[in-house]
XYZ file of C-alpha atoms in Angstrom:
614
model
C 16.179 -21.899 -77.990
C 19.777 -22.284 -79.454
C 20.319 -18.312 -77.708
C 19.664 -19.772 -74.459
C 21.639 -22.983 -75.333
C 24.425 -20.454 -76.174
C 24.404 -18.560 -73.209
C 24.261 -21.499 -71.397
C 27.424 -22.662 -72.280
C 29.211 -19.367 -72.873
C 28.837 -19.304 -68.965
C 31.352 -22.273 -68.837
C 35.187 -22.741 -68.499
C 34.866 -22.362 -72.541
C 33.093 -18.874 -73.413
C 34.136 -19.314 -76.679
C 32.620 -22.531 -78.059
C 30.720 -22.077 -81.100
C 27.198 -23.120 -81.343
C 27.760 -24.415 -84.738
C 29.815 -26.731 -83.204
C 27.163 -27.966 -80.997
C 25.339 -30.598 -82.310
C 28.552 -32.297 -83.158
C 29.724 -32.145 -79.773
C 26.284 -33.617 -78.491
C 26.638 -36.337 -81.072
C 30.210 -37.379 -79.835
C 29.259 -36.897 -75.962
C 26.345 -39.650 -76.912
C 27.386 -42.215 -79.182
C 24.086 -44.109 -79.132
C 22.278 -40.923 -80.577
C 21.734 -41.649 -84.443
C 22.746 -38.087 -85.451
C 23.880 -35.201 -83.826
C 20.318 -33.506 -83.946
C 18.726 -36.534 -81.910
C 21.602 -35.946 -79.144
C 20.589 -32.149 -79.481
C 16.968 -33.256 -79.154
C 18.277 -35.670 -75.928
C 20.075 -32.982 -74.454
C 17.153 -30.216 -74.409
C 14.688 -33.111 -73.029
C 17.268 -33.868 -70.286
C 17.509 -30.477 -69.333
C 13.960 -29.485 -69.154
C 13.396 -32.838 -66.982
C 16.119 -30.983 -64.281
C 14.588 -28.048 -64.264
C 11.229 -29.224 -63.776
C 12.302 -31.929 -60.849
C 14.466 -28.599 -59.726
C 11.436 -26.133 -59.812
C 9.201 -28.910 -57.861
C 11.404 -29.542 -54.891
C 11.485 -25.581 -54.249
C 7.740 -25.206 -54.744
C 7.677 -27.871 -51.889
C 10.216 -26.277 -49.700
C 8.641 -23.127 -49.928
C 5.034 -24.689 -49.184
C 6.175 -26.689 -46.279
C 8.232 -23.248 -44.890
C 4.764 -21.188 -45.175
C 2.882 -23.969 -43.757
C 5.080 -23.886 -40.613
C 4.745 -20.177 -40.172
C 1.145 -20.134 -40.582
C 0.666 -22.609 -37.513
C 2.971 -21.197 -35.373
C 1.000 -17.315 -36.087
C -1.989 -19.199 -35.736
C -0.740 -20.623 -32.223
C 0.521 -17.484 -30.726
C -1.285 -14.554 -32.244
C -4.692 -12.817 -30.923
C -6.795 -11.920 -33.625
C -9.089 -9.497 -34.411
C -11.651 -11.617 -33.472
C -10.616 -13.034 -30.020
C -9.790 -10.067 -28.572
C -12.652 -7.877 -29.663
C -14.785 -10.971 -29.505
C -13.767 -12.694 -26.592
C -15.843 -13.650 -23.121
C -17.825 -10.452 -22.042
C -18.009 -8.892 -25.947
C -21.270 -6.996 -25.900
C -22.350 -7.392 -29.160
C -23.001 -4.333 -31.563
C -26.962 -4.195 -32.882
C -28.980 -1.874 -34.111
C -27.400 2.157 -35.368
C -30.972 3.506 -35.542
C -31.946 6.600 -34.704
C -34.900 5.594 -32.878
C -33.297 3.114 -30.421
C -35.087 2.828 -27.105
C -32.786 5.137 -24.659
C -33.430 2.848 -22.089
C -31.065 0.279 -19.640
C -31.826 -2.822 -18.017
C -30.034 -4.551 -14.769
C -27.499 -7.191 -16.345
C -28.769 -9.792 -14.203
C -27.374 -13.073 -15.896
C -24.037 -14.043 -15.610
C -23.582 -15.369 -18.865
C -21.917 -12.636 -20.753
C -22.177 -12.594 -24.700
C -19.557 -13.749 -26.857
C -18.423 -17.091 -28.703
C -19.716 -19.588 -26.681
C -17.427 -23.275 -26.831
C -18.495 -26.595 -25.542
C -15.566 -28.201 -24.104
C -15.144 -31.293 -21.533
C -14.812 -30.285 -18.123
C -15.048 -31.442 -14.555
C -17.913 -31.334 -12.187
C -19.305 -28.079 -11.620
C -22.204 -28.633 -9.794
C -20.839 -26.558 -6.608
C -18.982 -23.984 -8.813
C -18.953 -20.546 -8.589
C -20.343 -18.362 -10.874
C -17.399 -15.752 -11.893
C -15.983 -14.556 -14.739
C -12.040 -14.492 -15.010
C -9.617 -12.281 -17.223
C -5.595 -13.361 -18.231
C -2.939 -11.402 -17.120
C 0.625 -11.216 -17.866
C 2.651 -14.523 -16.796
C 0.131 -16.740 -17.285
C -2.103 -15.177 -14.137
C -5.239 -15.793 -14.093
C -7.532 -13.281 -12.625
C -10.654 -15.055 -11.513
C -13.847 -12.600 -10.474
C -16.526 -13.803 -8.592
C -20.300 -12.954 -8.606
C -21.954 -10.267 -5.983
C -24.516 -13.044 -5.800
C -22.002 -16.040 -4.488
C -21.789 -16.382 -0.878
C -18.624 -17.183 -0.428
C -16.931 -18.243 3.230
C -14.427 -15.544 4.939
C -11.312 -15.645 3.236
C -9.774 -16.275 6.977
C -12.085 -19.696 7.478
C -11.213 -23.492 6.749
C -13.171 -23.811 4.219
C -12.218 -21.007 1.617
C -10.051 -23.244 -0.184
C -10.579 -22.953 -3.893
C -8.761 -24.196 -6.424
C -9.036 -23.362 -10.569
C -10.912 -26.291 -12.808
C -9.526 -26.172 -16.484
C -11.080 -27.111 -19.528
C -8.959 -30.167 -19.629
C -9.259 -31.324 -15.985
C -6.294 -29.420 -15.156
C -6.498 -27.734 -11.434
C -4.326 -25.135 -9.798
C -4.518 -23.464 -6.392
C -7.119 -20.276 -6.132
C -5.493 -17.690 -3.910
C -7.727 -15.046 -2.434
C -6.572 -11.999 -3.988
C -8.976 -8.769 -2.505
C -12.123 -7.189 -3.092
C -12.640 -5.045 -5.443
C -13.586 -1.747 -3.957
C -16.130 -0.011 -5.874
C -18.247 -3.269 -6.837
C -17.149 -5.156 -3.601
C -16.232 -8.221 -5.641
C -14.095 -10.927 -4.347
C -11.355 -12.304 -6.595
C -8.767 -14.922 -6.702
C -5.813 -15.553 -8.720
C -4.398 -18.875 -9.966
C -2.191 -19.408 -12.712
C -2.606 -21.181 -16.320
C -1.011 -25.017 -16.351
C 1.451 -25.114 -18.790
C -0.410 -27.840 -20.604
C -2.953 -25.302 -21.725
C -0.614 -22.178 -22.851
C -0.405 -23.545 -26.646
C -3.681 -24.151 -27.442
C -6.193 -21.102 -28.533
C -8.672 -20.305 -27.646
C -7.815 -19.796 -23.943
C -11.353 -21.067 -22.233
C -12.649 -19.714 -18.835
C -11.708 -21.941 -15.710
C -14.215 -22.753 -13.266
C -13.477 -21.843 -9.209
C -14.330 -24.676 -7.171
C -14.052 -25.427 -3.832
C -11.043 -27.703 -3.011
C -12.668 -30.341 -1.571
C -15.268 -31.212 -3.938
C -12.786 -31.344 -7.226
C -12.055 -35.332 -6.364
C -15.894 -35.918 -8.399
C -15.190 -36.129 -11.864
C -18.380 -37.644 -13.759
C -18.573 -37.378 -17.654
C -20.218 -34.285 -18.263
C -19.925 -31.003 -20.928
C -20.162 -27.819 -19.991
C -21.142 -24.853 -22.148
C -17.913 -22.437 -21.489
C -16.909 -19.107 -22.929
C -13.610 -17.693 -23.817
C -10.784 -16.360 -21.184
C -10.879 -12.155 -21.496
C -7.290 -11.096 -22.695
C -5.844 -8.218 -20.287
C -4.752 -6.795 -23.702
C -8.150 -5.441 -23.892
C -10.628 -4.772 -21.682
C -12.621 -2.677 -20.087
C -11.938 -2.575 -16.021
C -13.391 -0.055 -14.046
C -15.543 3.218 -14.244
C -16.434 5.656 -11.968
C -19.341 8.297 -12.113
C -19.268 11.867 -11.277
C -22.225 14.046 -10.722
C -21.587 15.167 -14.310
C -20.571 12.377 -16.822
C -19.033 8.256 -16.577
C -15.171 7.865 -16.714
C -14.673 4.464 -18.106
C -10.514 2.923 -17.652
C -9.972 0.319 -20.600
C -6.930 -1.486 -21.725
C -5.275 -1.516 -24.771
C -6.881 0.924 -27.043
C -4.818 4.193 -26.823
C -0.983 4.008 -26.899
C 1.476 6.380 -25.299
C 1.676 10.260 -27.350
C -1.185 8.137 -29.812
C -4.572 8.640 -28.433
C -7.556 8.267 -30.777
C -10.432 11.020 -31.057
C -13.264 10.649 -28.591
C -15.840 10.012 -31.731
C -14.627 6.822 -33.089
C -15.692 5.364 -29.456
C -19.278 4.676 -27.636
C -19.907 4.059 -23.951
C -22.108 0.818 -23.973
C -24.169 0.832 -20.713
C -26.364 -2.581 -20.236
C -27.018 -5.622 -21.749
C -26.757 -5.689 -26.157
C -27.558 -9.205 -26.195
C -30.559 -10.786 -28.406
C -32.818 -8.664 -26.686
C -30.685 -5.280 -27.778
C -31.644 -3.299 -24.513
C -28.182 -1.480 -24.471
C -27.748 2.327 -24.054
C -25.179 4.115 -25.897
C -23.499 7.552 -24.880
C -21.101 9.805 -26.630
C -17.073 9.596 -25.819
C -16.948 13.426 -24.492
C -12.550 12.722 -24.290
C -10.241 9.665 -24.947
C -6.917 9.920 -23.205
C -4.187 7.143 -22.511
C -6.684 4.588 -20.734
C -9.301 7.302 -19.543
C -12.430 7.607 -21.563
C -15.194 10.296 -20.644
C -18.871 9.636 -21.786
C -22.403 10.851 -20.811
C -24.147 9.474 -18.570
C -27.348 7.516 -19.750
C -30.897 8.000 -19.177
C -32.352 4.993 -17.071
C -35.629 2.934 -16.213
C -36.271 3.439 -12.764
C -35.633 -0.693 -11.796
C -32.135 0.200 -13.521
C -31.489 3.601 -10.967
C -31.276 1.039 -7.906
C -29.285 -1.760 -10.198
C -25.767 -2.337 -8.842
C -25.205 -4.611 -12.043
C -24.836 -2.665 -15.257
C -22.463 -3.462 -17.129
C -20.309 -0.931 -18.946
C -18.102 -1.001 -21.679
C -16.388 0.762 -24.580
C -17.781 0.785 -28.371
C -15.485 0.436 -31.112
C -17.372 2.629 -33.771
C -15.465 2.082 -37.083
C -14.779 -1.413 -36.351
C -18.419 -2.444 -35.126
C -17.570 -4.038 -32.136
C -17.829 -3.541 -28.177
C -14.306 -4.085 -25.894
C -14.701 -6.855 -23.521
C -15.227 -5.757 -20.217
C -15.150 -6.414 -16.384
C -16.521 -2.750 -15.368
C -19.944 -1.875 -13.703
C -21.769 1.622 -14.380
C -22.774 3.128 -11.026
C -25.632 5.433 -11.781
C -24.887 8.990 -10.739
C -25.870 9.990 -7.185
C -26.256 13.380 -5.474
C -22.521 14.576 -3.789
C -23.460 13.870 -0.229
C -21.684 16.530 2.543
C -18.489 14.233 3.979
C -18.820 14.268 8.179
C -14.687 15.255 8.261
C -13.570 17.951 6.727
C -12.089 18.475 3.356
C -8.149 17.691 3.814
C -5.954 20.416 2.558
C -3.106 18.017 1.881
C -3.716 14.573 1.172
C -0.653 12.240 -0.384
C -1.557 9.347 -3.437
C 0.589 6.494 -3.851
C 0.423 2.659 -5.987
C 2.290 0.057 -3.558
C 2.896 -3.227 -3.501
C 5.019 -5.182 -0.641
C 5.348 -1.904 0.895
C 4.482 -2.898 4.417
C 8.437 -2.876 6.370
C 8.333 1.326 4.117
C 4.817 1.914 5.230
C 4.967 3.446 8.940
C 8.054 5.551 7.941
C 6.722 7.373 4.912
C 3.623 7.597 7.073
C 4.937 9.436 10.024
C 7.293 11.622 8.363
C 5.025 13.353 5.889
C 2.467 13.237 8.448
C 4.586 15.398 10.700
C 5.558 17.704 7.734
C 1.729 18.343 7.054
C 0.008 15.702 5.032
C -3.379 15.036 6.415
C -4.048 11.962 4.947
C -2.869 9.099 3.057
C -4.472 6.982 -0.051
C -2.694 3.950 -1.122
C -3.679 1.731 -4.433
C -2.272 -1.351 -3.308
C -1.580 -3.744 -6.386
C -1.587 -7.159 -5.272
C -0.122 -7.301 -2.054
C 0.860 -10.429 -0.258
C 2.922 -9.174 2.522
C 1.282 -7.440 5.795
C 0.075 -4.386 4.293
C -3.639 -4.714 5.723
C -1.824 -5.209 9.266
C 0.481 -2.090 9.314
C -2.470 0.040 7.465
C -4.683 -0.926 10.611
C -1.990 -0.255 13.182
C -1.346 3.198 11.781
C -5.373 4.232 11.715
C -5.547 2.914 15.657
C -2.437 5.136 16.236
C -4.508 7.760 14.418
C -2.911 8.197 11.288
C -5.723 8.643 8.350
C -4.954 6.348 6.194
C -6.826 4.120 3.539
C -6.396 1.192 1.337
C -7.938 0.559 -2.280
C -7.751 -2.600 -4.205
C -6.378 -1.654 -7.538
C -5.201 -5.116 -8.648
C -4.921 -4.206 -12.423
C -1.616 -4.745 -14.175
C 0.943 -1.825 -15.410
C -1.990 0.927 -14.888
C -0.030 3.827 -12.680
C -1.208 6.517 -14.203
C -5.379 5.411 -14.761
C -4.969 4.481 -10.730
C -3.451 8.247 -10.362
C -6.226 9.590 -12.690
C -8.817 7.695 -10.725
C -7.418 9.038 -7.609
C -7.883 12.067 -8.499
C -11.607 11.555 -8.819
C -12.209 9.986 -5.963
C -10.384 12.132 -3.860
C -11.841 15.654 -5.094
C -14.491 15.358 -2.550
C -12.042 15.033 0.540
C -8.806 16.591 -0.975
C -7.840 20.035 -1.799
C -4.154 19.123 -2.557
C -2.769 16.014 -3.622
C 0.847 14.948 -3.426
C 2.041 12.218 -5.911
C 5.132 10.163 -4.534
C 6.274 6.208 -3.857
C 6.848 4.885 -0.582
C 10.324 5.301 -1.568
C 10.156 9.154 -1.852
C 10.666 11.904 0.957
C 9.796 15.354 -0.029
C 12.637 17.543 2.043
C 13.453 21.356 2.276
C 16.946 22.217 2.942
C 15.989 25.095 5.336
C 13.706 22.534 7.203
C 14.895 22.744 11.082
C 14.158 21.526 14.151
C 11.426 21.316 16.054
C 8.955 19.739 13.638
C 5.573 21.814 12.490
C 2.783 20.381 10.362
C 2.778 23.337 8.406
C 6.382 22.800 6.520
C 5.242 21.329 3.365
C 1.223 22.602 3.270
C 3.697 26.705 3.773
C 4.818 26.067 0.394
C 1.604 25.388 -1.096
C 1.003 28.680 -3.180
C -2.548 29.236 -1.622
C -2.551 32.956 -2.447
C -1.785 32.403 -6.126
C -4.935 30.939 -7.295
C -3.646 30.536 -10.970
C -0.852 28.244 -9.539
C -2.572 24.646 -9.772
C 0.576 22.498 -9.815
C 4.153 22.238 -8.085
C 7.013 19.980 -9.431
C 9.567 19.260 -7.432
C 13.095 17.887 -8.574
C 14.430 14.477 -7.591
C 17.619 13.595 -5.992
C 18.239 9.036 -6.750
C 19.940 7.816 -4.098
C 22.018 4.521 -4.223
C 22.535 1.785 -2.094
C 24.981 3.113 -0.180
C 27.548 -0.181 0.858
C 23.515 -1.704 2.337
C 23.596 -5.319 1.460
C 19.851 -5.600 3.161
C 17.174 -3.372 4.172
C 18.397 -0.745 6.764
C 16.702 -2.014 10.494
C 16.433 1.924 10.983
C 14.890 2.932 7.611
C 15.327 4.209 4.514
C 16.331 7.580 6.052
C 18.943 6.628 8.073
C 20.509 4.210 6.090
C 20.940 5.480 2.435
C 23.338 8.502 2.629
C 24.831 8.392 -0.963
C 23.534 9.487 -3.760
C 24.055 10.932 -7.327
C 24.902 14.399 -8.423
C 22.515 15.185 -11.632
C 19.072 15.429 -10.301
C 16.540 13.354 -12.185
C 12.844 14.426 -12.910
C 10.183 15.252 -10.838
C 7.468 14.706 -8.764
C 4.383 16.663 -8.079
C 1.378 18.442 -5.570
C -1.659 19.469 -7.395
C -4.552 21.006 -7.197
C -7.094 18.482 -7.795
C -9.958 21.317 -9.014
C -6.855 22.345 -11.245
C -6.256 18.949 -13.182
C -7.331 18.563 -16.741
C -10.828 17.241 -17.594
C -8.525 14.767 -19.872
C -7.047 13.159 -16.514
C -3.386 13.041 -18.336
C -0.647 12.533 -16.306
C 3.136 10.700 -16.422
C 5.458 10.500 -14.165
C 3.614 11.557 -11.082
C 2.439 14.867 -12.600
C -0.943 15.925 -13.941
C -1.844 18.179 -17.333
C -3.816 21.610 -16.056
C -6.489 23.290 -17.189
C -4.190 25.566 -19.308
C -6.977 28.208 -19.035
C -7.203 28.915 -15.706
C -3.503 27.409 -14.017
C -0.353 26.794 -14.781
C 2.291 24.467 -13.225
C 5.839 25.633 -11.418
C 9.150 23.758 -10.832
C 10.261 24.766 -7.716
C 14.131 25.488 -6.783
C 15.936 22.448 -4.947
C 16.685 24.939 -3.048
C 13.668 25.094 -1.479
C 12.126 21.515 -1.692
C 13.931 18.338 -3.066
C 12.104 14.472 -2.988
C 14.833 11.855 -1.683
C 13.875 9.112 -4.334
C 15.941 5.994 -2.581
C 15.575 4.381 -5.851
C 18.144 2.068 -5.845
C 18.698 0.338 -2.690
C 20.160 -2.774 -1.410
C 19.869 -5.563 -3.861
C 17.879 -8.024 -2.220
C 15.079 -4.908 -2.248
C 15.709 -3.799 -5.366
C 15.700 -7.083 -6.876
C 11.858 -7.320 -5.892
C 10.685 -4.079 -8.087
C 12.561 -5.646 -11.017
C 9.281 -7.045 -12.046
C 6.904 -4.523 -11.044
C 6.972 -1.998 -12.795
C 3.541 -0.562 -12.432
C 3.726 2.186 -14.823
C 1.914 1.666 -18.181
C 4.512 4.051 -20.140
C 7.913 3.229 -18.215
C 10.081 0.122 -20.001
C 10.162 -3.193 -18.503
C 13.453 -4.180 -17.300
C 13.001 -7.681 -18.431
C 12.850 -6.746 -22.138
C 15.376 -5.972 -24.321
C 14.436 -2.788 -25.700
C 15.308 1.401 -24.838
C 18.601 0.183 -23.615
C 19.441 4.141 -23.562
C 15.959 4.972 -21.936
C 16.526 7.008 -18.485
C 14.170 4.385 -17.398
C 16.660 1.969 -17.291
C 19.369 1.324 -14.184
C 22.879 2.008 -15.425
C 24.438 -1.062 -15.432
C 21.430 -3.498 -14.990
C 20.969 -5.834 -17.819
C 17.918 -7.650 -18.759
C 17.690 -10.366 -15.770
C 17.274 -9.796 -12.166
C 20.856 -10.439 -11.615
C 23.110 -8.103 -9.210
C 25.637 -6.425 -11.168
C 29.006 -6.630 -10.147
C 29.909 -3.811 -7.262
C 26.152 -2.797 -6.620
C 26.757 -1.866 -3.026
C 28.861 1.171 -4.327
C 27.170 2.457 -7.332
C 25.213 6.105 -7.602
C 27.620 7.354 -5.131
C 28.662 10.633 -5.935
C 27.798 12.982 -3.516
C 27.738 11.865 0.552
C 23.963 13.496 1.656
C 22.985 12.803 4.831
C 20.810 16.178 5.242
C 17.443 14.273 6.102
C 19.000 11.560 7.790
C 20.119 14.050 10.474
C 16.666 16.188 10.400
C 14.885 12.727 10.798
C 17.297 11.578 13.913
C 16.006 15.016 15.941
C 12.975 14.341 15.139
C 11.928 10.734 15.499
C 15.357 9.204 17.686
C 15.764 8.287 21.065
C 17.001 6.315 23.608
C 15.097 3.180 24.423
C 15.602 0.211 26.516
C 16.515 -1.673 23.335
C 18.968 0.599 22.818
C 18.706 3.732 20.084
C 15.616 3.496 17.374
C 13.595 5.389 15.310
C 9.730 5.856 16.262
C 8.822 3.785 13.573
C 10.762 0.810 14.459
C 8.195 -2.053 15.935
């Protein structure tokens, strides 16, 4: 005691005062002590009181601080739980050997999960659909094969999203969904609803029957997170390829046997099949296909998802199996060249990139449209009746280049021999290209007689916005002339027989089979893509948020501020940086824009224009 009392005060002004002298000095700093040990004894009591009342108001401080945290993680985070558990979570049952290998339609539209009972409006005249969150606050709203739903052109397609707490917001048609002809809308979360948890699934309801609101309570399951799910599939004649979100991570896949392909129902009655995971890569994951009852063979409704092995549980999912069918004989002929593209708002690019490659020998065109709301479906239809081949998929899912690339390449392989990766903002160009025009330019270069050669990358060359303050009235071409001097890069045509069981690609080239093809970079000198990547800014200000691959950074977040990515120059905020009009403007390159004139100018009554101006 008197050693702490001592190094208590030798940590005064006075580091030599004597302990003997202590008690004395007690005594004379308290008079109405009786001795000098009683004002020691009054001194120690005094001091343990302060460090007590001390030691109590941190203990609080420190409870009240982890308190705070807690709720706010509590509010904000997804657990384990509610994202492995949420809406469509097919339940994991039985590991025995001798489970029935057997599948049964999904015919309810209930899907298994935590079920909630929360107040809600009327839905007597819902529809039955299932909806999934996306980023933004989006919600994604799915509607049953089984609804009959008016044309989206009529006046009464009106919908309009019913929240758990009475809260509506408009239901825009969205597309169908083009391997399980689904119809979908899209409305967005009210703000008074983004801080609770658990998000709960709306219900779509026609707009002029929402005005009912009798007390009722409605059974209602919870939103599916776009952080992970299961979204499409697509069956070969040799095994399912299953796309889910949020399991692998970029250069971090995990092994194929830590996963399960769940086909069917594994509710209460535990009819589901499972299949081995054959190859897990980025969002691509290969399984067997499973052996069916013959009802199930003619099912259009079986579900599909992915199984979670060491964790037990089953990925929510939106996907449908589609049992495997015989490869019927196409009526056209296979393509030789065929070009692959994800747009969105592309429809003023569209007939350009369309009638230039299609005069330099691509054969036919495949877009993945994601979320369009401009007049894509109009210019797509104008360029088939001018006979263009050209077709449109619904790929609506978020940030998911390379599994719509990877799908493409499936689907494809039946009327495809060659596939060309670029945007709508990408012109592949030879230097020694000439007039007059042949359709055999690009498909010459293809290395046909080199059967080993399954893959050509070509080198980039960014072009800026060349003094263009809005889009050029005569295209892309003609109007964006400057552009930087270190090629960036590269884009690619591949053999779709050569691409990798593993369906890996980045960056708009594929992994080959290593064991039967290689790929080659070809000299600029022979090929170059125009990438008019950064063009005026009120059209580069619309891909600021749209970036659709899953492994390229997001301009709007602060992070990779080095990452080649990123626009020199272009902070975090679609705001035009000062002098845009002049930046990337190193070398003056109007190669193409002259090639393009002899080919596709003339004079017209409205004066000089490009065949693609309407």
């Amino acid at each position: 005691m008197f050693s702490l009392l001592k190094k208590s005060f030798q940590s005064t002004e006075n580091p030599n005062f004597c302990m003997t002298h202590l008690p004395i000095f007690l005594y004379k700093s308290n008079p109405n002590s009786d001795t000098p040990t009683t004002a020691l004894f009054f001194y120690l009591q005094e001091k343990m009181r302060r460090r007590v009342r001390t030691a109590f108001i941190l203990a609080l401080l420190a409870v009240l601080l982890f308190t705070f945290f807690s709720v706010h993680l509590a509010r904000n985070a997804i657990t384990k739980k509610h994202v492995l558990n949420s809406t469509s979570d097919l339940r994991t049952r039985s590991k025995d050997p001798g489970f029935p290998n057997l599948a049964i339609r999904d015919d309810r539209e209930k899907l298994g999960g935590q079920l909630r009972t929360r107040p809600v409006s009327s839905i007597g005249n819902s529809v039955a659909t299932v909806a999934v969150l996306f980023p933004d606050w989006e919600v994604f709203v799915i509607v049953s094969p089984e609804a009959a739903l008016p044309s989206p052109d009529s006046g009464d397609a009106e919908y309009k999203c019913l929240f758990e707490n009475g809260a509506k917001t408009p239901a825009n048609f969205s597309g169908v969904l083009a391997f399980t002809n689904r119809t979908t809308f899209k409305c967005v979360l009210p703000n008074s609803l983004r801080s609770r948890r658990p998000f709960i699934q709306p219900v779509l309801i026609r707009s002029s029957e929402i005005d009912v609101l009798p007390e009722t309570k409605q059974v209602s399951s919870e939103l599916i997170r776009w952080t992970t799910v299961a979204y499409e599939s697509f069956s070969t004649e040799n095994d399912v390829v299953l796309f889910v979100k949020g399991i692998n991570r970029q250069l971090a896949n995990k092994p194929p046997r830590q996963f399960n392909c769940v086909f069917g129902d594994d509710g209460e009655k535990n009819t589901a099949v499972r299949t081995a995971v054959t190859s897990s890569n980025q969002e691509v994951f290969r399984c067997h296909h499973p052996k069916l009852t013959a009802e199930a063979v003619t099912s259009e409704r079986i579900k599909i998802s992915l199984e979670i092995v060491p964790k037990n549980t089953v990925v929510p999912s939106v996907a449908y199996y589609t049992p495997r069918r015989r490869t019927l004989l196409s009526q056209e002929p296979k393509s030789l060249l065929c070009a692959c593209t994800m747009v969105y708002n592309v429809a003023k690019f569209l007939r350009e990139w369309v009638m230039y490659h299609s005069r330099i020998g691509v054969e036919k065109f495949i877009l993945y449209d994601n979320g369009s709301d401009d007049e894509l479906a109009k210019v797509v239809d104008e360029l088939n009746h001018e006979g263009f081949n050209v077709t449109t998929l619904f790929w609506i899912w978020p940030k998911t280049q390379e599994a719509g690339f990877s799908h493409a390449a499936l689907y494809a392989n039946q009327s495809c021999t060659w596939m060309m990766y670029v945007d709508v903002d990408e012109f592949v160009f030879s230097p020694k290209w000439h007039s007059p025009s042949s359709s055999k330019l690009l498909t010459s270069l293809l290395p046909i007689s080199h059967r080993s050669i399954g893959q050509l990358q070509i080198r980039c060359n960014e072009f800026g916005p060349s003094n263009q303050t809005s889009h050029p009235v005569q295209g892309v071409t003609q109007g964006y002339t400057c552009r930087r001097m270190v090629d960036e890069r590269h884009k690619s045509i591949v053999l779709l027989d050569a691409v990798d069981s593993s369906l890996e690609n980045a960056i708009h080239h594929f992994e080959v089979n290593k064991s039967f093809f290689r790929s080659i970079l070809v000299s600029m000198e022979k090929v170059v893509v125009n990438h008019y990547k950064y063009q005026a800014w009120s059209e580069f200000r619309t891909k600021f948020r749209r970036r659709v691959s899953a492994y390229v950074v997001d301009w709007t977040k602060a992070v990779n501020p080095t990452s080649k990515d990123r626009t020199p120059g272009l902070g975090f905020e679609p705001i035009e940086p000062e002098g845009w009009a002049e930046k990337f403007c190193e070398v003056r390159d109007d190669r193409l824009k002259l090639l393009t004139q002899d080919w596709f100018g003339s004079n017209t009554s409205h004066g000089y224009q490009m065949a693609w101006q309407r």
